[in-house]
Coordinates of C-alpha atoms and ligand atoms in Angstrom, one line a residue:
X1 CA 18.0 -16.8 3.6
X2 CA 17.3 -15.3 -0.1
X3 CA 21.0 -15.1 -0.6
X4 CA 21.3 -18.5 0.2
X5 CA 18.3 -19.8 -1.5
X6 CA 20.1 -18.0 -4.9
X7 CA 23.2 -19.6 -4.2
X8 CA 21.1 -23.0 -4.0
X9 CA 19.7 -22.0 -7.2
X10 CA 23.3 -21.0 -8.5
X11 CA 25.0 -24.3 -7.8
X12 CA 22.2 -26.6 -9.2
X13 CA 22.0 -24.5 -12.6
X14 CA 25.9 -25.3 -12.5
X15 CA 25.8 -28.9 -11.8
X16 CA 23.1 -29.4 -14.5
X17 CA 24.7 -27.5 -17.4
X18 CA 25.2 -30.5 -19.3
X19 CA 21.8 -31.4 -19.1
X20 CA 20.5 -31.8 -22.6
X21 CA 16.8 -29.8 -22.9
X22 CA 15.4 -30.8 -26.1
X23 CA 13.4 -28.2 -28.2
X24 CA 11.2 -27.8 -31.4
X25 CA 13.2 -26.8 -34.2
X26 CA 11.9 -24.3 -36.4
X27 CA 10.6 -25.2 -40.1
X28 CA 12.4 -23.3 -42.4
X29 CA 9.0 -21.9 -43.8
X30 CA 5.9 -21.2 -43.4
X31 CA 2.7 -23.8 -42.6
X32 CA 1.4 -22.9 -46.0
X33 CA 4.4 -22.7 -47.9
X34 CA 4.1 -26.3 -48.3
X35 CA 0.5 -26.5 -50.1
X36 CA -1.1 -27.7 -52.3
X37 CA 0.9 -31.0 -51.2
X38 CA 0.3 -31.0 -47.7
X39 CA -2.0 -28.3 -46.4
X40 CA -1.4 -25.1 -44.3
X41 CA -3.3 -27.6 -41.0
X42 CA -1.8 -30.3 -41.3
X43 CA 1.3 -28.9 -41.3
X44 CA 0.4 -27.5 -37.5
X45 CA -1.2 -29.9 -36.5
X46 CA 1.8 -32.2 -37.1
X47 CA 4.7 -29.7 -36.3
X48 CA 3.5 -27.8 -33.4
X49 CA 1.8 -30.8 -31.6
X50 CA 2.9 -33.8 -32.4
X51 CA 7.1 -33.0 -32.7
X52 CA 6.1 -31.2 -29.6
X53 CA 4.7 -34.3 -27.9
X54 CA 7.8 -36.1 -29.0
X55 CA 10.0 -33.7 -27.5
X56 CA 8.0 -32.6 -24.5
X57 CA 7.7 -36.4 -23.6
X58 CA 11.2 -36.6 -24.2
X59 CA 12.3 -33.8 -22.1
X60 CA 10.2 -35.1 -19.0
X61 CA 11.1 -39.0 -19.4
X62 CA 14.8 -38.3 -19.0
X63 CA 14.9 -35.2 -16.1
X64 CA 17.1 -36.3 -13.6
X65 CA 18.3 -39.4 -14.9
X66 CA 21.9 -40.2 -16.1
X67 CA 20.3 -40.3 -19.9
X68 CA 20.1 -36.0 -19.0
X69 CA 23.6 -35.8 -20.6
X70 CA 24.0 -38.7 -23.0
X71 CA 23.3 -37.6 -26.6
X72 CA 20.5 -38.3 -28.9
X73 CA 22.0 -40.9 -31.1
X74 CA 23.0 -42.9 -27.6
X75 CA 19.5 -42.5 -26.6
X76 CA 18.2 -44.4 -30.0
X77 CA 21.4 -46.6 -30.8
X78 CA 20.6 -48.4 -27.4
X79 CA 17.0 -47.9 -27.4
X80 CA 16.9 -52.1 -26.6
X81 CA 17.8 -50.6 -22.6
X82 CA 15.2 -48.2 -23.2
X83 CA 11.8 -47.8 -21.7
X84 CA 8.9 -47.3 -24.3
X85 CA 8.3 -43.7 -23.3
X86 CA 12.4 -42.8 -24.4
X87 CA 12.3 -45.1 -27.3
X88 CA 9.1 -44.0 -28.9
X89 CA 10.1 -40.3 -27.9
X90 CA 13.6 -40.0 -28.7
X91 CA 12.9 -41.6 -32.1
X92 CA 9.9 -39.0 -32.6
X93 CA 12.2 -36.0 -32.2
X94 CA 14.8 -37.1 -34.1
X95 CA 13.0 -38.7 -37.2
X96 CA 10.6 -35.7 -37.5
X97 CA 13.4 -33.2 -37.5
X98 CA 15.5 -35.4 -40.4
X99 CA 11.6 -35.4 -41.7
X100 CA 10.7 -31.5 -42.0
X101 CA 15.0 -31.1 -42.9
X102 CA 13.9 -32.5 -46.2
X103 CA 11.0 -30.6 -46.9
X104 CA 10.7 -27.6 -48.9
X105 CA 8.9 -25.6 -51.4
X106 CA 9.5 -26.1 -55.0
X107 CA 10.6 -23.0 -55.3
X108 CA 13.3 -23.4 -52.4
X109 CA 14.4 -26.7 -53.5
X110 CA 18.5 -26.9 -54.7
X111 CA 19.4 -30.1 -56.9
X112 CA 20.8 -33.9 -56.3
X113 CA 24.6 -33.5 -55.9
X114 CA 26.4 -35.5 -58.2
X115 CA 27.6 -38.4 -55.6
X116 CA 24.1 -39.4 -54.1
X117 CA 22.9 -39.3 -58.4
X118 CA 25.7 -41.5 -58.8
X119 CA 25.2 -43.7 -55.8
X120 CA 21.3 -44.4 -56.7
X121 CA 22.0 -45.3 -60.3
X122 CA 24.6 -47.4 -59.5
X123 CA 22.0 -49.0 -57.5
X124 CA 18.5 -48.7 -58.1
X125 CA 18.9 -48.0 -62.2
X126 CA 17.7 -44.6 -61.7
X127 CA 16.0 -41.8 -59.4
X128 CA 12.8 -42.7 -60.5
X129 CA 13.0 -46.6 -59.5
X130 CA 14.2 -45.7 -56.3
X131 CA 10.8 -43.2 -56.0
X132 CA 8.7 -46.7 -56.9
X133 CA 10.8 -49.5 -54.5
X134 CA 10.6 -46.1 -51.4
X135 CA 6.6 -45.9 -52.0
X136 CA 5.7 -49.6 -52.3
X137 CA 7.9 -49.7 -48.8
X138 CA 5.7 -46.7 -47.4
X139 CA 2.6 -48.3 -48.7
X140 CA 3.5 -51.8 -47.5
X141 CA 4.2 -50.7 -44.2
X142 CA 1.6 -51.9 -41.8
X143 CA 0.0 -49.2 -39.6
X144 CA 1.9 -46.4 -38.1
X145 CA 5.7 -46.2 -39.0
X146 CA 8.7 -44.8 -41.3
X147 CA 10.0 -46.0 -45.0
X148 CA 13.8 -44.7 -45.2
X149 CA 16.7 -44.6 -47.3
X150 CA 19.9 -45.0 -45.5
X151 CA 23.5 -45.6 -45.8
X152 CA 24.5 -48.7 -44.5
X153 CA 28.1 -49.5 -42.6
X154 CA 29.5 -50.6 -46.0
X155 CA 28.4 -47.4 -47.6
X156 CA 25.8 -48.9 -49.5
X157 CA 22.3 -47.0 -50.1
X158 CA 19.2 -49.3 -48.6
X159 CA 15.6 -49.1 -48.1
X160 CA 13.9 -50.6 -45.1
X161 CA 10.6 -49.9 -42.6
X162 CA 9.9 -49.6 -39.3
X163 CA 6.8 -49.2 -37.0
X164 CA 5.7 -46.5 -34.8
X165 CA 9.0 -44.1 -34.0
X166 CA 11.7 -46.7 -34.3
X167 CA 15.0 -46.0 -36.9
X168 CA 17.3 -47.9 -38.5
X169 CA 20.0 -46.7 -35.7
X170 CA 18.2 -48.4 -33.1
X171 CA 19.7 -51.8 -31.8
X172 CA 15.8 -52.8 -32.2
X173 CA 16.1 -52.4 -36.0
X174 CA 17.1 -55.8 -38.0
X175 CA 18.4 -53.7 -40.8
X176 CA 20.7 -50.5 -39.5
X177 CA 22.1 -47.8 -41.0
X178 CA 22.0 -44.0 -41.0
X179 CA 18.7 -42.6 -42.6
X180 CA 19.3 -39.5 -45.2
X181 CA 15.5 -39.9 -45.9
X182 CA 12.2 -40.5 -43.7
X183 CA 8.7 -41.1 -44.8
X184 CA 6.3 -40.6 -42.2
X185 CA 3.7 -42.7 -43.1
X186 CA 1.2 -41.9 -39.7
X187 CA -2.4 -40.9 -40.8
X188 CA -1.6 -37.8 -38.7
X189 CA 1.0 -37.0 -41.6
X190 CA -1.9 -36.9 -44.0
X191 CA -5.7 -37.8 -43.3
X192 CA -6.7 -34.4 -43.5
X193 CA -5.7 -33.8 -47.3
X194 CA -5.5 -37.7 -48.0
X195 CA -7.9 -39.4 -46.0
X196 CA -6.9 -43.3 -46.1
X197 CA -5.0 -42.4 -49.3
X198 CA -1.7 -43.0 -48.5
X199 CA -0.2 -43.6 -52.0
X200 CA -1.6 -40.1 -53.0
X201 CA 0.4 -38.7 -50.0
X202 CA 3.2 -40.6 -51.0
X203 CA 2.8 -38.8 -54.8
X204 CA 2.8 -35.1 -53.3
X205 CA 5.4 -35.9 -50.7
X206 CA 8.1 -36.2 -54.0
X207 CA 7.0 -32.6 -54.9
X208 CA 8.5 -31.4 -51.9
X209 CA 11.5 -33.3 -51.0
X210 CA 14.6 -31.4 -51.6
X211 CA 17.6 -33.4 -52.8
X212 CA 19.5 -31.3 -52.2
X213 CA 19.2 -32.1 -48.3
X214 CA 19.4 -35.1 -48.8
X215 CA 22.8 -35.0 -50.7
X216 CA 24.1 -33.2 -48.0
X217 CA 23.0 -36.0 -45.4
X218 CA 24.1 -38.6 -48.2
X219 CA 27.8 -36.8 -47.8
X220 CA 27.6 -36.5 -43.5
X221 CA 26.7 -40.2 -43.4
X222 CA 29.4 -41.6 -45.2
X223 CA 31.8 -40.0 -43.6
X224 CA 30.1 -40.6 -40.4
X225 CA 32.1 -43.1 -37.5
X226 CA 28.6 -44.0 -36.0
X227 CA 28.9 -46.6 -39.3
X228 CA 31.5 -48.2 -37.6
X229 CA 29.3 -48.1 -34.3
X230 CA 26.6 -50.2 -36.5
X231 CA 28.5 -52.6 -38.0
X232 CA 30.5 -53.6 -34.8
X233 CA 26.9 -54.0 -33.1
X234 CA 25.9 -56.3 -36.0
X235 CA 28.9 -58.7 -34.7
X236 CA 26.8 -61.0 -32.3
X237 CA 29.7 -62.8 -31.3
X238 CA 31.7 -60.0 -30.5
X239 CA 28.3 -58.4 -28.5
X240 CA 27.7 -61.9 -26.7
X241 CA 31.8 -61.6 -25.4
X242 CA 31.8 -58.0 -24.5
X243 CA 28.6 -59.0 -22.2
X244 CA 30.2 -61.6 -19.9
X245 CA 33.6 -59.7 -20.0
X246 CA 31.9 -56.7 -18.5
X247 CA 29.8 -58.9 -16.2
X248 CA 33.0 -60.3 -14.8
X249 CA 35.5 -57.7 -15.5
X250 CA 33.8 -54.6 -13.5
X251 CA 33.0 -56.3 -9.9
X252 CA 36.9 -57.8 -10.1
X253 CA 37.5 -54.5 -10.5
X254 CA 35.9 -53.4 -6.7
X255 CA 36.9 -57.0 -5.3
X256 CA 34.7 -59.1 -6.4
X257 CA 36.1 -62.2 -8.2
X258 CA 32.5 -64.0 -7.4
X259 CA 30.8 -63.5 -11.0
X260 CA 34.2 -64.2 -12.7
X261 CA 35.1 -68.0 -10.3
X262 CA 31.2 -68.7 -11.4
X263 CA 31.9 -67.6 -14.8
X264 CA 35.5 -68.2 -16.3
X265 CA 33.9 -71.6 -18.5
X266 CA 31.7 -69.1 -19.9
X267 CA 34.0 -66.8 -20.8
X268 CA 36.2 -69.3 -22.3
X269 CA 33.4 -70.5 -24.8
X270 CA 32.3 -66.7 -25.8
X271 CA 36.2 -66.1 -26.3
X272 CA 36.2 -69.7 -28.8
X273 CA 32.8 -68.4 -30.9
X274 CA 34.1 -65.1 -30.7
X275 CA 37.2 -66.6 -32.3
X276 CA 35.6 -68.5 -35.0
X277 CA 33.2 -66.1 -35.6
X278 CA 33.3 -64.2 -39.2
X279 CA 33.8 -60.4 -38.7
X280 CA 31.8 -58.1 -40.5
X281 CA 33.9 -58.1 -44.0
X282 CA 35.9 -54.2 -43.5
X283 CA 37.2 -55.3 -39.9
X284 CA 38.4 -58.5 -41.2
X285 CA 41.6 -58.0 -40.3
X286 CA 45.0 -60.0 -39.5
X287 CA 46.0 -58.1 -36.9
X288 CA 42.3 -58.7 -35.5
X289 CA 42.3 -62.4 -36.1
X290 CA 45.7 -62.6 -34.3
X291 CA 44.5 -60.3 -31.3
X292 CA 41.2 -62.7 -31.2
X293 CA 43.5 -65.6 -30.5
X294 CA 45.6 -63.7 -27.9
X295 CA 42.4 -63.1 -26.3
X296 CA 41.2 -66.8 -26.4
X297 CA 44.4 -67.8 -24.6
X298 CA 44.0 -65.5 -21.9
X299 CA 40.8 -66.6 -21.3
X300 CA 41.7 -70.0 -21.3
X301 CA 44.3 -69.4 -18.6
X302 CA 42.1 -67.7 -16.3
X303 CA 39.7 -70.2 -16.6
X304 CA 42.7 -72.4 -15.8
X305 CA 43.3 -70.7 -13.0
X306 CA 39.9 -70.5 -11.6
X307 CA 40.2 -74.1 -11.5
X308 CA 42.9 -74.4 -9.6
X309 CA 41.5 -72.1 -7.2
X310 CA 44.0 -68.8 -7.8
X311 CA 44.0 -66.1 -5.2
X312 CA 42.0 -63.3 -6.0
X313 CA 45.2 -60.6 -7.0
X314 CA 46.1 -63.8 -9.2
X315 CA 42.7 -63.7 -11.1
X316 CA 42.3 -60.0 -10.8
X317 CA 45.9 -59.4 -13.1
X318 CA 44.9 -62.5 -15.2
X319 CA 40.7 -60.5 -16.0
X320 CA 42.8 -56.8 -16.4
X321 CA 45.4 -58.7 -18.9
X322 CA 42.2 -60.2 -20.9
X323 CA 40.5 -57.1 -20.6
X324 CA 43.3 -54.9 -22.4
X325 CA 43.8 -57.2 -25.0
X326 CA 40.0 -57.0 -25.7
X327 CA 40.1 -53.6 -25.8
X328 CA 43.0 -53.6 -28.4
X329 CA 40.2 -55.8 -30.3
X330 CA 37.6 -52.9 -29.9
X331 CA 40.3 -51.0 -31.1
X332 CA 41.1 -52.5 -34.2
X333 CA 37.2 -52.6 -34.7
X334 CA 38.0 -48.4 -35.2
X335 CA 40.7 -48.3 -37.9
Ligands
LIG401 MN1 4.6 -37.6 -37.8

């Protein structure tokens, strides 16, 4: 009965090794390494139990659910499906970590690298403008939440807000992007030292932020294909398609041609605005343009069909031929 109970044990530690487990990651020094600017306590306070909330939270809201093996960045980029307790968790864990990343003592600090220098003058005339616009968005920032700086899909640097743990990766952001640098601007990031004096915070908080970390993040984000992800989610029209097609496409797929005979008008219009729709500018495309009429025509045909009341094998090679040419779409949304 042990042997069997181990073997139990065995198979279900097996099953589960994709499981994701979330942990605290370790600051790189110690709790007063980073005083006078933010003091030894607060420090603690902030690393050992609030990240630890975020991730213990974490840890517990997705055990046993399908969201056990999807990544972190899935977790937040669709955080619109989420509940409250995976959105304002998952978005805990990860901003703190990006948070403490860019931390350090002056003495550990390395410099800008010559790209992100370039990059900020280019666009905000010089490091220390960019220091001013970052804190007025800090201060400005109702309540608890983050100021960033991230690298939008078309490689630009911006600067945005957000309240409580939401990101600019998060479908629930207006503005999206990758952040290279947080702000925690939660009283629990500074009341001890600073009391309700947030733009004092804000001050000290430059004398520790290594720019050299955030160069490196600057170089990882460019280069990163979860810009692509953004920009393609910023396409309404190609979101509002992709919704019915999936809603109609899938059941055919098991026999039911039910959502796609009460749906194939629908269809037809998203396909039109989807058509007419302006891409965002580095997918704009001939071969996409031409692949978004192939797929208009399809649709129109099916709906044809649907009218005429088609067999279901009729309609079910008419939705698979529609639904490979909008995958070729999806495709050309990658190059
Ligand atoms: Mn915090």
């Amino acid at each position: 009965m042990k042997s069997l109970t181990a073997l139990l044990i065995l198979i279900t530690v097996a099953f589960n090794s994709n499981a994701q487990v979330y942990k605290l990651p370790e600051l790189g020094y110690s709790y007063q390494d980073y005083a006078p600017y933010i003091d030894a306590k607060t420090m603690e306070i902030h690393h050992s139990k609030h990240h630890q909330a975020y991730v213990n939270n974490l840890n517990k809201a997705i055990a046993g659910t399908a969201m056990e093996t999807q990544s972190l960045m899935d977790l937040m980029f669709y955080a619109s499906f989420r509940s409250d307790v995976v959105r304002n968790n998952a978005g805990g864990h990860f901003n703190h970590t990006l948070f403490w990343d860019n931390l350090a003592p002056v003495v550990a600090q390395s410099e800008i690298s010559p790209e992100l220098s370039l990059a900020i003058t280019e666009q905000f005339g010089a490091l220390d403008s960019l220091k001013v616009k970052l804190n007025q968005a800090a201060i400005s920032r109702f309540g608890s939440g983050w100021a960033w700086l991230m690298v939008t899909p078309d490689k630009k640097l911006a600067i945005s807000t957000s309240a409580n743990q939401d990101n600019p990766i998060m479908d629930v952001s207006k503005e999206r992007g990758i952040p290279i640098l947080g702000i925690d601007v939660w009283e629990h990031a500074y009341y001890l030292s600073y009391q309700n004096k947030r733009a004092d915070y804000l001050t000290a908080l430059w004398s520790l932020t290594n720019w050299g970390s955030v160069s490196a993040k600057y170089a990882a984000a460019i280069k990163d294909s979860l810009l692509i992800e953004l920009e393609k989610d910023s396409w309404p029209a190609l979101k509002d398609f992709h919704k019915v097609m999936a809603q109609t496409f899938h059941p055919s797929e098991s026999g039911n041609l039910q959502p796609l005979r009460t749906r194939s008008t629908e269809l037809l219009t998203k396909s039109m605005l989807l058509r007419i729709s302006i891409p965002p500018k580095s997918l704009d495309k001939k071969e996409l343009h031409d692949a978004l009429s192939r797929l208009e025509k399809a649709c129109y045909y099916i709906n044809e069909q649907v009218n005429k009341n088609a067999k279901d094998a009729a309609l079910t090679k008419a939705i698979a031929g529609a639904h490979d040419i909008f995958h070729e779409v999806q495709g050309l949304c990658h190059d």
